[in-house]
Coordinates of C-alpha atoms in Angstrom, one line a residue:
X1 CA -51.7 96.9 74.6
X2 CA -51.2 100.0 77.2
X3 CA -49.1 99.1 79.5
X4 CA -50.8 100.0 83.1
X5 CA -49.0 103.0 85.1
X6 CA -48.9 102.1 88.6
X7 CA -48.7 105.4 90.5
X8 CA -48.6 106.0 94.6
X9 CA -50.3 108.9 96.6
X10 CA -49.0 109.3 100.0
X11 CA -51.6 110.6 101.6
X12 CA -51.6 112.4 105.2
X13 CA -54.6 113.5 107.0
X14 CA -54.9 115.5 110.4
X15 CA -56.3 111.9 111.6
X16 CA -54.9 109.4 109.6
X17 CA -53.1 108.2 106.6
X18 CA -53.2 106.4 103.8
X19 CA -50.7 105.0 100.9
X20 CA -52.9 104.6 98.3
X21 CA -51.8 102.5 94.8
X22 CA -53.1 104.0 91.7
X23 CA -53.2 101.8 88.3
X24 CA -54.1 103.6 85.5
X25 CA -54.9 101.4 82.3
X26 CA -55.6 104.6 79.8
X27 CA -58.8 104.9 80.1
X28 CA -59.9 103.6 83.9
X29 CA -58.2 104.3 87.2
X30 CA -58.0 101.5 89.8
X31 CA -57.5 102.1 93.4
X32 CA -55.5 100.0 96.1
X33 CA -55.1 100.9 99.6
X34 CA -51.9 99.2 100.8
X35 CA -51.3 101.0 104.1
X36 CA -53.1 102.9 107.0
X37 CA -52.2 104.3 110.4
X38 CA -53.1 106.6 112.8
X39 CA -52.2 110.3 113.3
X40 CA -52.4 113.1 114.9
X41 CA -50.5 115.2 117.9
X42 CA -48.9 115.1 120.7
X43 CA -48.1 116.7 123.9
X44 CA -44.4 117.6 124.9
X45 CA -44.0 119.7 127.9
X46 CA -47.6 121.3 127.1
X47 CA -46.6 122.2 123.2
X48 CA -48.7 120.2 121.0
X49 CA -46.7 119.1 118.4
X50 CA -46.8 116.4 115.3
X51 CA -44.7 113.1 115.5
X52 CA -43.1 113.9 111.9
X53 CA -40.4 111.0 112.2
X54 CA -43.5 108.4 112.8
X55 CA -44.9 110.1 109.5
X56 CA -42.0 109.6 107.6
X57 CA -41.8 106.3 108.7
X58 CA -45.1 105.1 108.0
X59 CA -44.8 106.8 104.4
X60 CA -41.6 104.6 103.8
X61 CA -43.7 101.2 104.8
X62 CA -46.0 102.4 102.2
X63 CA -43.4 102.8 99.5
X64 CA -41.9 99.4 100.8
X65 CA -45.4 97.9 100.1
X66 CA -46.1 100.0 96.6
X67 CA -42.9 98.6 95.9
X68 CA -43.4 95.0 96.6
X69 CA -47.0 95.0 95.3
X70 CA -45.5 96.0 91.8
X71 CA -42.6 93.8 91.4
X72 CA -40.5 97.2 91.9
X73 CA -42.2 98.7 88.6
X74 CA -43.5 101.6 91.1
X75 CA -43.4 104.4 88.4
X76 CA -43.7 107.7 90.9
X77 CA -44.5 109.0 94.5
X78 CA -46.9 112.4 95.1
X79 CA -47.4 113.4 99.0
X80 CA -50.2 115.6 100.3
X81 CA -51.1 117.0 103.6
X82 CA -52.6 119.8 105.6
X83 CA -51.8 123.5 105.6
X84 CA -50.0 125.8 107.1
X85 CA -47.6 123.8 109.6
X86 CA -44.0 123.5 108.7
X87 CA -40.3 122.3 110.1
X88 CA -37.1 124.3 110.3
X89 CA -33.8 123.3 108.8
X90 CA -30.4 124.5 110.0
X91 CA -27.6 125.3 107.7
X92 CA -26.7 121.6 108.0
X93 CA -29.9 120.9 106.5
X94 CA -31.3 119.1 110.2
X95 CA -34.5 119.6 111.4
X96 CA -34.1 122.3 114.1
X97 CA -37.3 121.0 116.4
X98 CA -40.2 119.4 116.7
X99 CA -42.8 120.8 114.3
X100 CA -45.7 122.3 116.0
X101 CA -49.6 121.3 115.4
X102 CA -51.7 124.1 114.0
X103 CA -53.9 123.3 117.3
X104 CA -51.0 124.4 119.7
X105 CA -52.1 128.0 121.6
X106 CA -49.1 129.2 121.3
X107 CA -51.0 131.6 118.5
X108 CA -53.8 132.8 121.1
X109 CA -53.5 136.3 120.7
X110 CA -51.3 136.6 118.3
X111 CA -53.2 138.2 115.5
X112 CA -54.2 141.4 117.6
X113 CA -50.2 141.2 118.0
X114 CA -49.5 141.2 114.5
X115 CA -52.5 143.9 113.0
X116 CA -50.1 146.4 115.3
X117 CA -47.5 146.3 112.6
X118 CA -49.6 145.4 109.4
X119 CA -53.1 146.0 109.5
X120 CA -55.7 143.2 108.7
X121 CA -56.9 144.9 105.2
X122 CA -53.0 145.3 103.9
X123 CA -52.5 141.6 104.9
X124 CA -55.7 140.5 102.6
X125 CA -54.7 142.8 99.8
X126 CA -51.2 140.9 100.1
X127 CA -52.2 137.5 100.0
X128 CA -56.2 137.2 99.7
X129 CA -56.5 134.3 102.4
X130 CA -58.9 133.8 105.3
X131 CA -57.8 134.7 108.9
X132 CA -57.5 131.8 111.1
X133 CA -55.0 131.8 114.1
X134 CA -53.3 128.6 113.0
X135 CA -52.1 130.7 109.9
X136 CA -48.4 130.1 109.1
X137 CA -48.3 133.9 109.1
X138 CA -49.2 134.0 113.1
X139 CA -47.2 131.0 113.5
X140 CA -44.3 132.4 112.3
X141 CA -45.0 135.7 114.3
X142 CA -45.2 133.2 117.5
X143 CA -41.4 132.0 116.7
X144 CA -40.3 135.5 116.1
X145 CA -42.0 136.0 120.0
X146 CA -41.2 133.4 122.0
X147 CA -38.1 131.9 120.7
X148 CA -36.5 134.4 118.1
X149 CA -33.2 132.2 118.6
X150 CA -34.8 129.4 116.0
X151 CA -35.5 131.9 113.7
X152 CA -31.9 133.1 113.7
X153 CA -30.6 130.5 112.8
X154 CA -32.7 128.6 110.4
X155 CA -31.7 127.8 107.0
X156 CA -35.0 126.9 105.4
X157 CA -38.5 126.6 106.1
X158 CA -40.0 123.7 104.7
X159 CA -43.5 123.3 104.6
X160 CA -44.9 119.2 105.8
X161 CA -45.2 117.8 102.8
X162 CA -42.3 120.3 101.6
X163 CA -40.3 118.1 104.4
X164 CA -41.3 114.9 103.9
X165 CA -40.5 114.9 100.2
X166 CA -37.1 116.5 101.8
X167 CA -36.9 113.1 103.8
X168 CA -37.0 111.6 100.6
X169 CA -35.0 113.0 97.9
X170 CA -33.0 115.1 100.1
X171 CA -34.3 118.2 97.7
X172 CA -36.1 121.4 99.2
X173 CA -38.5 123.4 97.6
X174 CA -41.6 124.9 98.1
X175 CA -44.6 123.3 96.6
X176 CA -47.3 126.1 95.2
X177 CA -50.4 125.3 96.5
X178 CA -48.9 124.7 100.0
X179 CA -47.4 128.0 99.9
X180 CA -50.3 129.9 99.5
X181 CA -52.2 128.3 102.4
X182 CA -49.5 130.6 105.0
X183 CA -50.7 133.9 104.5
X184 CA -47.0 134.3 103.3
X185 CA -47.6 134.2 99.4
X186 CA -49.0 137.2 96.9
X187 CA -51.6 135.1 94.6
X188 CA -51.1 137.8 92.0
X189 CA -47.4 137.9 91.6
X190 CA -47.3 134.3 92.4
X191 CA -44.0 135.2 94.8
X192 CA -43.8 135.6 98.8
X193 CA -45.0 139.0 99.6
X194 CA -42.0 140.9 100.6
X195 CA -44.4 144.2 102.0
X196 CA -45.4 140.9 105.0
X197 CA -41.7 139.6 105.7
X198 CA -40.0 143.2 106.1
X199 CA -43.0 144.9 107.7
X200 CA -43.3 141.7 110.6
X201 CA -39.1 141.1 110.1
X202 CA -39.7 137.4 108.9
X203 CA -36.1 136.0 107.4
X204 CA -37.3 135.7 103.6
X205 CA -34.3 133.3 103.3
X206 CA -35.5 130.8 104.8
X207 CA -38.3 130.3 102.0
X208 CA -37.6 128.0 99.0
X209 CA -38.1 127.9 95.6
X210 CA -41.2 127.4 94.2
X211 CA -42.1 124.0 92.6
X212 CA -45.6 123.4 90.4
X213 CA -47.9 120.3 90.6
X214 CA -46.5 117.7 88.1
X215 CA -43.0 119.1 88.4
X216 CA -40.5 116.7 89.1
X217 CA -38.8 117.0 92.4
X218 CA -36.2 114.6 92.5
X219 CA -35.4 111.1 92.7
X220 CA -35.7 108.8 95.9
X221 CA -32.2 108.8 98.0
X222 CA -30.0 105.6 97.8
X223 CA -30.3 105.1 101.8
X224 CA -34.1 105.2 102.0
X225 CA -34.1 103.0 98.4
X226 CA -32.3 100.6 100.5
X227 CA -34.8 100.8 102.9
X228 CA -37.5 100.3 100.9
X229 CA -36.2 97.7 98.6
X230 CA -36.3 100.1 95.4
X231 CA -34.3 99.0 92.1
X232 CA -33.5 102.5 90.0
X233 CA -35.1 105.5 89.7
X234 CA -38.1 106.2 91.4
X235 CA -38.8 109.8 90.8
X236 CA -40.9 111.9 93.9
X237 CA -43.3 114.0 92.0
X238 CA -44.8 117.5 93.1
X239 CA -48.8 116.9 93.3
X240 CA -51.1 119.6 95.1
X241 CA -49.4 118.9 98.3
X242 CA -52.1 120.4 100.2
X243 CA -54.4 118.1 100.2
X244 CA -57.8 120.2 99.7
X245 CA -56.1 121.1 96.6
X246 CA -55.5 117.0 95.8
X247 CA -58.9 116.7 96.3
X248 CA -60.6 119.3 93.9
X249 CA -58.4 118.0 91.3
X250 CA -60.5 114.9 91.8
X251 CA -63.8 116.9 92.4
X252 CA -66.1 115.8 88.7
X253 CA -67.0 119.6 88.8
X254 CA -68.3 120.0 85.0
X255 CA -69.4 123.9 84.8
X256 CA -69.4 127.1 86.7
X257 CA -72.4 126.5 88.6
X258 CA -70.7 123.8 90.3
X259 CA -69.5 124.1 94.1
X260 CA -67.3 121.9 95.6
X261 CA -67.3 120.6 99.6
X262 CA -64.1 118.6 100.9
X263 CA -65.6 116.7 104.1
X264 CA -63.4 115.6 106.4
X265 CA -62.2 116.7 109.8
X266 CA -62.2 120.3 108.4
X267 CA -65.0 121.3 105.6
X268 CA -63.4 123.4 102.5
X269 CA -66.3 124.7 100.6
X270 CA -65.9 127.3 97.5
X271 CA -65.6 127.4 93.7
X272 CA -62.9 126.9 91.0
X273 CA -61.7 130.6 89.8
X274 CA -58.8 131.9 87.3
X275 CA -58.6 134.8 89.0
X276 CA -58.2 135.6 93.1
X277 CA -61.2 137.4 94.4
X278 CA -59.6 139.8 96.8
X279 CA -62.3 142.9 97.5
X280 CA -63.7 144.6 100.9
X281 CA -66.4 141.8 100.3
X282 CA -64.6 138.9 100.3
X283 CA -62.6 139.8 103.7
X284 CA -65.6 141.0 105.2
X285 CA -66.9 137.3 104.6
X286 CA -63.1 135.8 105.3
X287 CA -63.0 133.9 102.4
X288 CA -59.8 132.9 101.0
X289 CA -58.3 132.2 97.8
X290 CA -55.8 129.2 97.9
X291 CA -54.5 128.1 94.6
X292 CA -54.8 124.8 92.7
X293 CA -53.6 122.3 90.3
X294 CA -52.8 124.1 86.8
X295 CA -52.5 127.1 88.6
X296 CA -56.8 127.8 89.3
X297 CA -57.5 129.4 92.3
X298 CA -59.7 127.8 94.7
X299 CA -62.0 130.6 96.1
X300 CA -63.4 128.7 99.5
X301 CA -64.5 129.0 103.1
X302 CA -62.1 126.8 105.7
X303 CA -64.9 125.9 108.1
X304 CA -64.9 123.1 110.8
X305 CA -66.0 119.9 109.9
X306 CA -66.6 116.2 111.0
X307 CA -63.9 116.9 113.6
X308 CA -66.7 117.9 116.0
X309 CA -67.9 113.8 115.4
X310 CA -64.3 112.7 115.6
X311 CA -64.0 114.0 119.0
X312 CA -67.3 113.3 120.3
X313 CA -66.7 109.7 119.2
X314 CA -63.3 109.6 120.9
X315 CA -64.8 110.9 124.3
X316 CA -67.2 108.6 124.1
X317 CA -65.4 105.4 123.5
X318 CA -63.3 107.0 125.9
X319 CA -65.7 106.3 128.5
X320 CA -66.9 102.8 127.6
X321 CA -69.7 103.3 124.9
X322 CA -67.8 101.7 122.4
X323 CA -70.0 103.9 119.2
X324 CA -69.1 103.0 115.6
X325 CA -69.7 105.7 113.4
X326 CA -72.9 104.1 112.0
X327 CA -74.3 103.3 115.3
X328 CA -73.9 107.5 115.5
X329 CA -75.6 108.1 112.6
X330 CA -78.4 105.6 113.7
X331 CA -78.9 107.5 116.8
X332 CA -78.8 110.8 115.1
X333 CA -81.6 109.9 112.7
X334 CA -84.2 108.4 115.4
X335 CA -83.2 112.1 117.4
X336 CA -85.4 114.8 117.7
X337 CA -84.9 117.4 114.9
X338 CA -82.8 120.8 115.7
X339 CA -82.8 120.8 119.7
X340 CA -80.0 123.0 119.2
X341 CA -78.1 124.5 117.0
X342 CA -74.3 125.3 117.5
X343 CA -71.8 127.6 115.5
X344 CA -68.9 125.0 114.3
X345 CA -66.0 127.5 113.6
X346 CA -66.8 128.9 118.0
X347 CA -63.4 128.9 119.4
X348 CA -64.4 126.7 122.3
X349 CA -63.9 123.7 119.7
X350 CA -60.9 123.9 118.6
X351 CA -58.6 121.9 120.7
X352 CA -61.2 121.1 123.9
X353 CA -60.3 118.6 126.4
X354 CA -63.9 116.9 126.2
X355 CA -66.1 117.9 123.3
X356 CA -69.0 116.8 124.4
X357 CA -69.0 118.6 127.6
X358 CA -67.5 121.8 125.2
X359 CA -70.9 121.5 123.2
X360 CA -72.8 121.4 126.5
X361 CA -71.6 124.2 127.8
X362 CA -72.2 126.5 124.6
X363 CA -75.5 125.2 124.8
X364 CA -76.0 126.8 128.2
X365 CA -74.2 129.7 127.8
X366 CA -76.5 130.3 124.9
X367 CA -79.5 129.7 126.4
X368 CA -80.5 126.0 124.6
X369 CA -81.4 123.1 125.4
X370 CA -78.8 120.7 126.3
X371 CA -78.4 117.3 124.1
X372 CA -77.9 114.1 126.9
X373 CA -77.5 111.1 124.7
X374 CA -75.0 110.6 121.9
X375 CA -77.9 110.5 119.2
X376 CA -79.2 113.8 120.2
X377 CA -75.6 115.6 119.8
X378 CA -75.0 114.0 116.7
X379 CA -78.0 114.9 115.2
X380 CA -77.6 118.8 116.2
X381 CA -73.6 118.4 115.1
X382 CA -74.9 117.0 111.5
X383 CA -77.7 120.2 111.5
X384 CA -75.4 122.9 112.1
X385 CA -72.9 121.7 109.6
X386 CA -75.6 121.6 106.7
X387 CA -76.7 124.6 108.3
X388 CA -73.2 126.1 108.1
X389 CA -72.8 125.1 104.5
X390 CA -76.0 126.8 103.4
X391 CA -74.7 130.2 104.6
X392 CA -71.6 129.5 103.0
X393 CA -73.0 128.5 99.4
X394 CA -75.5 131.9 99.6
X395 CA -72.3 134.3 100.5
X396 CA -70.3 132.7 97.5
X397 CA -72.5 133.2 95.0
X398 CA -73.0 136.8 96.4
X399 CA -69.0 137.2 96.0
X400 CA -68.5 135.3 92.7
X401 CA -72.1 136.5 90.6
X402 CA -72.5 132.9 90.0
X403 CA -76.0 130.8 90.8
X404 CA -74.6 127.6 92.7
X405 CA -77.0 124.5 91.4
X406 CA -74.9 121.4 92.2
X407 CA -72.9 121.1 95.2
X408 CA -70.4 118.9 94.8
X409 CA -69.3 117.0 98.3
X410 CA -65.4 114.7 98.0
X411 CA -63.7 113.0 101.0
X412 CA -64.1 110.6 103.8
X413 CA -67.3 112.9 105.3
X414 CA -70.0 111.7 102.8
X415 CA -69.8 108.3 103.8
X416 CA -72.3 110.6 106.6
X417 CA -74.6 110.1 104.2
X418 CA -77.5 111.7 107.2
X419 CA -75.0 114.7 106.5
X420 CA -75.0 114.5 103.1
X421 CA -79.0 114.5 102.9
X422 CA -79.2 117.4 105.3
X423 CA -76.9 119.8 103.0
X424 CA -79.1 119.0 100.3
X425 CA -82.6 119.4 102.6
X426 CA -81.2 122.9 104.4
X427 CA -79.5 124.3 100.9
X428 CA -82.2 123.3 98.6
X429 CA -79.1 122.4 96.2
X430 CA -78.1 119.1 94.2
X431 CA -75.7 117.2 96.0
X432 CA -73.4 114.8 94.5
X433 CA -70.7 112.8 96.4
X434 CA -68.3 111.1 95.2
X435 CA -65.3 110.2 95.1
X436 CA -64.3 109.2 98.8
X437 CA -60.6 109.1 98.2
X438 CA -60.8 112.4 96.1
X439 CA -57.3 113.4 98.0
X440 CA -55.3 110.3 96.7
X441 CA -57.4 110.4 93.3
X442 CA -56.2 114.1 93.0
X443 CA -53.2 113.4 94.2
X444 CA -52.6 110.5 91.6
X445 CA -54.1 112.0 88.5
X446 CA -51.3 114.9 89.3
X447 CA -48.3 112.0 89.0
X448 CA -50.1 110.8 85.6
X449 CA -50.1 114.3 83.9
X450 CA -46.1 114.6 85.2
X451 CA -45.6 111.0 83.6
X452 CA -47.5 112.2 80.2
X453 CA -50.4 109.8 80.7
X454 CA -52.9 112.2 80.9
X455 CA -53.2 116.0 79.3
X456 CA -54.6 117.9 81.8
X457 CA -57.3 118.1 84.5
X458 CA -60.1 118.5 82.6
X459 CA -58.9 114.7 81.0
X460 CA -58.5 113.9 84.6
X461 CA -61.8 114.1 85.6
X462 CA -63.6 112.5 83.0
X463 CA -61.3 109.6 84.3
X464 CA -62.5 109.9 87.7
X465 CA -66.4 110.1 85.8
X466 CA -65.8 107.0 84.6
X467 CA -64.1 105.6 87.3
X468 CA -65.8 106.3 90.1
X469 CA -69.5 105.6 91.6
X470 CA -71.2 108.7 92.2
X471 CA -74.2 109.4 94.1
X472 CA -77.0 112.0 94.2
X473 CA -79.0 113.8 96.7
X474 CA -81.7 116.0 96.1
X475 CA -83.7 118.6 98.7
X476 CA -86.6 116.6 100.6

């Protein structure tokens, strides 16, 4: 009789966050959530910043659970979060500051800044990714500004899931797919790109080693075992640490004519490559090419996502309405059909104080119609996105030569299902969703292939096939 692998994905959204028990019999893979909270940043002295010890806390009450739940036979830990933000360690190996939220302004401007000294075309022949102000690149270029002093005397730069497994196992590297969401890394000589660090005088000491998904990283320190009730070894294991990587690992995509959406507060749309696409074509379009488990590139668009919902909703309840996200989605579908349309990736939502009143007033500086009622903006938010995705889907298969038939939607965003219908309606494409928890599922099936339980993604998702309840939508 297989005995079952019991696996945990630490898993940390830009919202929330989840610790996430995987049991893995050989042929099936169960699912557990044993612990949620809340995240997200906060202000200090007008920086916007993440609470990173809260995060490390809450990942240790997860382990503490895992660990209890499985009568201490845990048999591995694999964190994932977002991109692109990062601590600093001094030579004493202490975090130097506060990490910063990708949503800070402290980047306003700061690309113009940067093109001075390495223009926007050398940047993308470099490392092939999108240009988005929250870029580790511009962050980076923002320390080198407005407090050089930090830079001088870091040690290492450790990316957040790069620090957090630092928490753990008192080990620093840098974790691949991480690495090549900063606009730091050459996806072709799979190394930082020295022509970027001399050109804009980054330190390149500060960067680490790299470290592959389903590498081992280390073992769990005696302190935080102690902590967490642990009894021997319980190894932390490199998993796509970014977690739109975690999540196409999980995606069931079965051929080349297969697209993949990760819906959450941002949406990642784009194709599985072996090779970077990284032409006049593709930065014209800004599409990027972020790398994957088993070393694929993922060739996508980083567009907004449900985050325009997420902070609707907050301003909402905010002010006493008190909305579930189904009573949104029940208002959206009794609304009148595309009132307005809005363009999700504008720069007045990326951090506004009221979203709703944001959305208003793009309305009227466009010359719309303004939505009134929560139904109404919901159902114009859900519009633009399918709209958005359409767009998206056409310039990839211009870029890749490939005919996109299924679309292929993961994450916490298709339990919209009104959003899910629309993408299929507005792209005329098959839609299939499924799994929800394709982060942690990704995530997990990483940890099984270090542990030898599985041979290799492609075994992987065939797992998740048979695992997993998935659900089609076709164009009405």
């Amino acid at each position: 009789m297989t005995v079952s692998k019991k696996v945990l994905a630490c898993d940390l959204g830009a919202s929330s966050g989840r610790a996430v028990l995987g049991s893995f019999d050989g042929k099936k893979l169960d699912l557990e959530v044993l612990h949620k909270f809340s995240n997200g940043g906060t202000y200090l002295n007008n920086d916007f910043h993440w609470d990173t010890l809260k995060q490390f806390n809450e990942i240790k009450k997860g382990i503490k659970k895992a660990v209890k739940k499985t009568s201490n036979n845990l048999d591995s830990v694999g964190i994932d979060t977002w991109g692109v933000d990062y601590g600093l360690l001094d030579k004493n190996g202490t975090l130097m500051s506060v990490p910063f939220h990708y949503r800070d302004d402290r980047t306003e401007g700061i690309m113009e800044e940067v093109f001075t000294k390495l223009s926007r075309e050398e940047i993308y022949q470099e490392t092939g990714i999108q240009f988005m102000e929250l870029n580790t690149i511009f962050q980076l270029y923002a320390e080198l500004k407005n407090r050089s002093w930090i830079l001088d005397n870091a040690a290492d730069l450790l990316f957040t899931p790069d620090l957090l497994n630092y928490f753990l196992t008192g080990k620093k590297y840098n974790e691949y797919t991480i690495a090549s969401t900063s606009q730091l890394f050459n996806p072709n000589t799979n190394n930082w790109s020295d022509k970027i660090y001399d050109n804009l005088d980054f330190p390149g000491s500060i960067m680490q080693e790299i470290i592959h998904p389903a590498e081992k990283i280390g073992d769990i320190l005696e302190k935080v075992k102690k902590e967490c009730g642990i009894e021997g070894e319980l190894p932390v294991i490199a998993v796509g640490s970014h977690d739109t990587a975690s999540a196409v690992a999980a995606a069931p995509l079965q051929d080349k004519n297969s697209a993949y959406l990760s819906s959450g507060t941002w949406s990642l749309l784009g194709t599985e490559l072996e090779q970077p696409v990284i032409n006049e074509q593709s930065l014209k379009e800004n599409f990027t090419n972020e790398l994957g488990v088993e070393k694929t590139v993922r060739f996508l668009k980083n567009i907004t996502g449900l985050w325009l919902i997420q902070e609707c909703k907050r301003i909402w309840n905010r002010d006493g309405l008190n909305l579930s996200y189904s009573d949104i989605t029940k208002a959206a579908e009794a609304a009148e059909p595309f009132k307005y349309s809005l363009d999700p990736d504008h720069h007045s939502f990326v951090n506004p104080d009221n979203m709703p009143e944001a959305i208003k007033n793009y309305c009227r500086e466009t010359g719309q119609e303004m939505p009134e009622e929560p139904g109404e903006m919901a159902r114009g938010i859900y519009e633009s996105l399918a709209v958005n995705y359409k767009e998206v889907i056409e310039k990839l298969e211009s870029l890749t030569d490939r005919k996109i038939e299924t679309l292929h939607m993961v994450g916490g965003g298709i339990q919209a299902e009104i959003l899910c219908q629309y993408t299929a309606n507005i792209s005329k494409k098959r839609v299939v969703t499924g799994p929800i928890e394709a982060t942690a599922i990704g995530n997990i099936l990483t940890q099984l292939i270090a542990l030898g339980e599985i041979e290799n993604l492609r075994q992987g998702r065939e797992i998740v096939r048979n695992s997993v309840e998935l659900k089609e939508y076709l164009p009405e």
